[in-house]
């Protein structure tokens, strides 16, 4: 099995209306339950916006700390879901379900190393 990262790409701007967020939350709960029941679940969580980020850079033997995002963009990493899957096709199938649940773009990326047996 391989670990795959499903990254939720969130647009900058105002969040959806509360009733829309409630529906998305419900759909995400269903998606997470399905992942757990299939044995693919490892971890998932949402992230604060880029304004809450702190960037650390090694420079001349020291570390420079900067508040705010590394880059400015129209989208940011809004959440992650770490799963295990036997292959990319299976991971993409989970990514499709995540895209439908969140209504947002999902980036699917494999880790370099195989998942440990659980």
mmCIF file of C-alpha atoms in Angstrom:
data_model
loop_
_atom_site.group_PDB
_atom_site.id
_atom_site.type_symbol
_atom_site.label_atom_id
_atom_site.label_comp_id
_atom_site.label_asym_id
_atom_site.label_seq_id
_atom_site.Cartn_x
_atom_site.Cartn_y
_atom_site.Cartn_z
ATOM 1 C CA UNK A 1 0.000 0.000 0.000
ATOM 2 C CA UNK A 2 1.065 3.559 -0.628
ATOM 3 C CA UNK A 3 0.278 6.720 1.303
ATOM 4 C CA UNK A 4 -1.463 9.405 -0.749
ATOM 5 C CA UNK A 5 -2.029 13.018 0.213
ATOM 6 C CA UNK A 6 -5.349 14.520 -0.850
ATOM 7 C CA UNK A 7 -4.855 18.285 -0.684
ATOM 8 C CA UNK A 8 -7.916 20.545 -0.624
ATOM 9 C CA UNK A 9 -7.236 23.644 -2.723
ATOM 10 C CA UNK A 10 -9.349 26.439 -1.243
ATOM 11 C CA UNK A 11 -9.955 29.758 -3.041
ATOM 12 C CA UNK A 12 -9.185 33.069 -1.358
ATOM 13 C CA UNK A 13 -12.211 35.089 -0.352
ATOM 14 C CA UNK A 14 -15.318 34.787 1.731
ATOM 15 C CA UNK A 15 -16.421 31.310 2.820
ATOM 16 C CA UNK A 16 -19.728 29.910 1.549
ATOM 17 C CA UNK A 17 -22.975 30.663 3.341
ATOM 18 C CA UNK A 18 -23.646 28.647 6.543
ATOM 19 C CA UNK A 19 -26.235 26.352 4.935
ATOM 20 C CA UNK A 20 -23.765 25.448 2.187
ATOM 21 C CA UNK A 21 -21.016 24.826 4.769
ATOM 22 C CA UNK A 22 -23.364 22.554 6.741
ATOM 23 C CA UNK A 23 -23.995 20.456 3.624
ATOM 24 C CA UNK A 24 -20.260 20.258 2.877
ATOM 25 C CA UNK A 25 -19.524 19.258 6.484
ATOM 26 C CA UNK A 26 -22.162 16.527 6.297
ATOM 27 C CA UNK A 27 -20.750 15.243 2.986
ATOM 28 C CA UNK A 28 -17.224 15.242 4.422
ATOM 29 C CA UNK A 29 -18.363 13.210 7.424
ATOM 30 C CA UNK A 30 -19.871 10.635 5.051
ATOM 31 C CA UNK A 31 -16.634 10.583 3.012
ATOM 32 C CA UNK A 32 -14.476 10.152 6.134
ATOM 33 C CA UNK A 33 -16.731 7.337 7.393
ATOM 34 C CA UNK A 34 -16.408 5.593 4.035
ATOM 35 C CA UNK A 35 -12.600 5.934 4.187
ATOM 36 C CA UNK A 36 -12.543 4.455 7.704
ATOM 37 C CA UNK A 37 -14.808 1.549 6.777
ATOM 38 C CA UNK A 38 -12.614 0.762 3.749
ATOM 39 C CA UNK A 39 -9.439 0.827 5.866
ATOM 40 C CA UNK A 40 -8.006 3.704 3.795
ATOM 41 C CA UNK A 41 -8.238 6.388 6.513
ATOM 42 C CA UNK A 42 -5.025 7.651 8.120
ATOM 43 C CA UNK A 43 -5.715 11.300 9.020
ATOM 44 C CA UNK A 44 -7.648 14.354 7.821
ATOM 45 C CA UNK A 45 -8.013 17.929 8.948
ATOM 46 C CA UNK A 46 -8.695 21.482 7.895
ATOM 47 C CA UNK A 47 -6.151 24.274 8.110
ATOM 48 C CA UNK A 48 -6.358 27.927 9.084
ATOM 49 C CA UNK A 49 -5.849 30.389 6.239
ATOM 50 C CA UNK A 50 -2.463 31.570 4.972
ATOM 51 C CA UNK A 51 -2.585 34.631 7.236
ATOM 52 C CA UNK A 52 -1.995 32.242 10.178
ATOM 53 C CA UNK A 53 1.163 30.797 8.562
ATOM 54 C CA UNK A 54 4.739 31.300 9.742
ATOM 55 C CA UNK A 55 7.602 30.585 7.339
ATOM 56 C CA UNK A 56 11.041 29.510 8.613
ATOM 57 C CA UNK A 57 14.051 29.864 6.282
ATOM 58 C CA UNK A 58 17.630 28.812 6.895
ATOM 59 C CA UNK A 59 19.902 31.697 5.961
ATOM 60 C CA UNK A 60 23.615 32.084 6.700
ATOM 61 C CA UNK A 61 23.596 29.580 9.564
ATOM 62 C CA UNK A 62 20.527 31.131 11.170
ATOM 63 C CA UNK A 63 16.767 30.792 10.768
ATOM 64 C CA UNK A 64 14.695 33.741 9.588
ATOM 65 C CA UNK A 65 11.057 33.765 10.746
ATOM 66 C CA UNK A 66 8.435 35.495 8.586
ATOM 67 C CA UNK A 67 4.721 35.841 9.339
ATOM 68 C CA UNK A 68 2.283 35.084 6.576
ATOM 69 C CA UNK A 69 2.222 32.758 3.588
ATOM 70 C CA UNK A 70 5.240 31.675 1.592
ATOM 71 C CA UNK A 71 3.634 32.897 -1.644
ATOM 72 C CA UNK A 72 0.594 34.929 -2.575
ATOM 73 C CA UNK A 73 -1.941 33.054 -4.682
ATOM 74 C CA UNK A 74 -5.627 32.801 -5.556
ATOM 75 C CA UNK A 75 -5.827 29.405 -3.828
ATOM 76 C CA UNK A 76 -4.264 27.977 -0.694
ATOM 77 C CA UNK A 77 -3.980 24.639 1.060
ATOM 78 C CA UNK A 78 -7.217 24.508 3.038
ATOM 79 C CA UNK A 79 -7.038 20.973 4.344
ATOM 80 C CA UNK A 80 -5.479 17.564 3.907
ATOM 81 C CA UNK A 81 -6.498 13.945 3.984
ATOM 82 C CA UNK A 82 -3.857 11.236 4.259
ATOM 83 C CA UNK A 83 -4.983 7.850 2.952
ATOM 84 C CA UNK A 84 -3.562 4.489 1.980
ATOM 85 C CA UNK A 85 -4.435 2.957 -1.373
ATOM 86 C CA UNK A 86 -3.125 0.033 -3.403
ATOM 87 C CA UNK A 87 -2.457 2.205 -6.463
ATOM 88 C CA UNK A 88 -2.961 5.608 -8.071
ATOM 89 C CA UNK A 89 -6.296 4.632 -9.627
ATOM 90 C CA UNK A 90 -7.722 3.799 -6.192
ATOM 91 C CA UNK A 91 -6.315 7.052 -4.751
ATOM 92 C CA UNK A 92 -7.858 9.027 -7.628
ATOM 93 C CA UNK A 93 -11.216 7.384 -6.926
ATOM 94 C CA UNK A 94 -10.978 8.654 -3.318
ATOM 95 C CA UNK A 95 -9.892 12.060 -4.661
ATOM 96 C CA UNK A 96 -13.007 12.210 -6.842
ATOM 97 C CA UNK A 97 -15.167 11.531 -3.790
ATOM 98 C CA UNK A 98 -13.305 14.248 -1.860
ATOM 99 C CA UNK A 99 -13.882 16.734 -4.699
ATOM 100 C CA UNK A 100 -17.605 15.953 -4.681
ATOM 101 C CA UNK A 101 -17.787 16.261 -0.877
ATOM 102 C CA UNK A 102 -15.855 19.523 -0.629
ATOM 103 C CA UNK A 103 -16.876 21.043 -3.990
ATOM 104 C CA UNK A 104 -13.223 22.147 -4.246
ATOM 105 C CA UNK A 105 -10.225 21.032 -6.337
ATOM 106 C CA UNK A 106 -8.307 18.108 -4.831
ATOM 107 C CA UNK A 107 -4.656 17.406 -5.556
ATOM 108 C CA UNK A 108 -3.727 13.710 -5.216
ATOM 109 C CA UNK A 109 -0.040 13.023 -4.614
ATOM 110 C CA UNK A 110 1.736 9.792 -3.650
ATOM 111 C CA UNK A 111 4.383 9.672 -0.944
ATOM 112 C CA UNK A 112 7.847 8.477 -1.946
ATOM 113 C CA UNK A 113 7.783 5.411 0.318
ATOM 114 C CA UNK A 114 5.308 2.601 0.838
ATOM 115 C CA UNK A 115 2.961 2.735 3.827
ATOM 116 C CA UNK A 116 3.938 0.570 6.788
ATOM 117 C CA UNK A 117 1.779 -2.421 7.437
ATOM 118 C CA UNK A 118 -0.887 -1.535 9.989
#
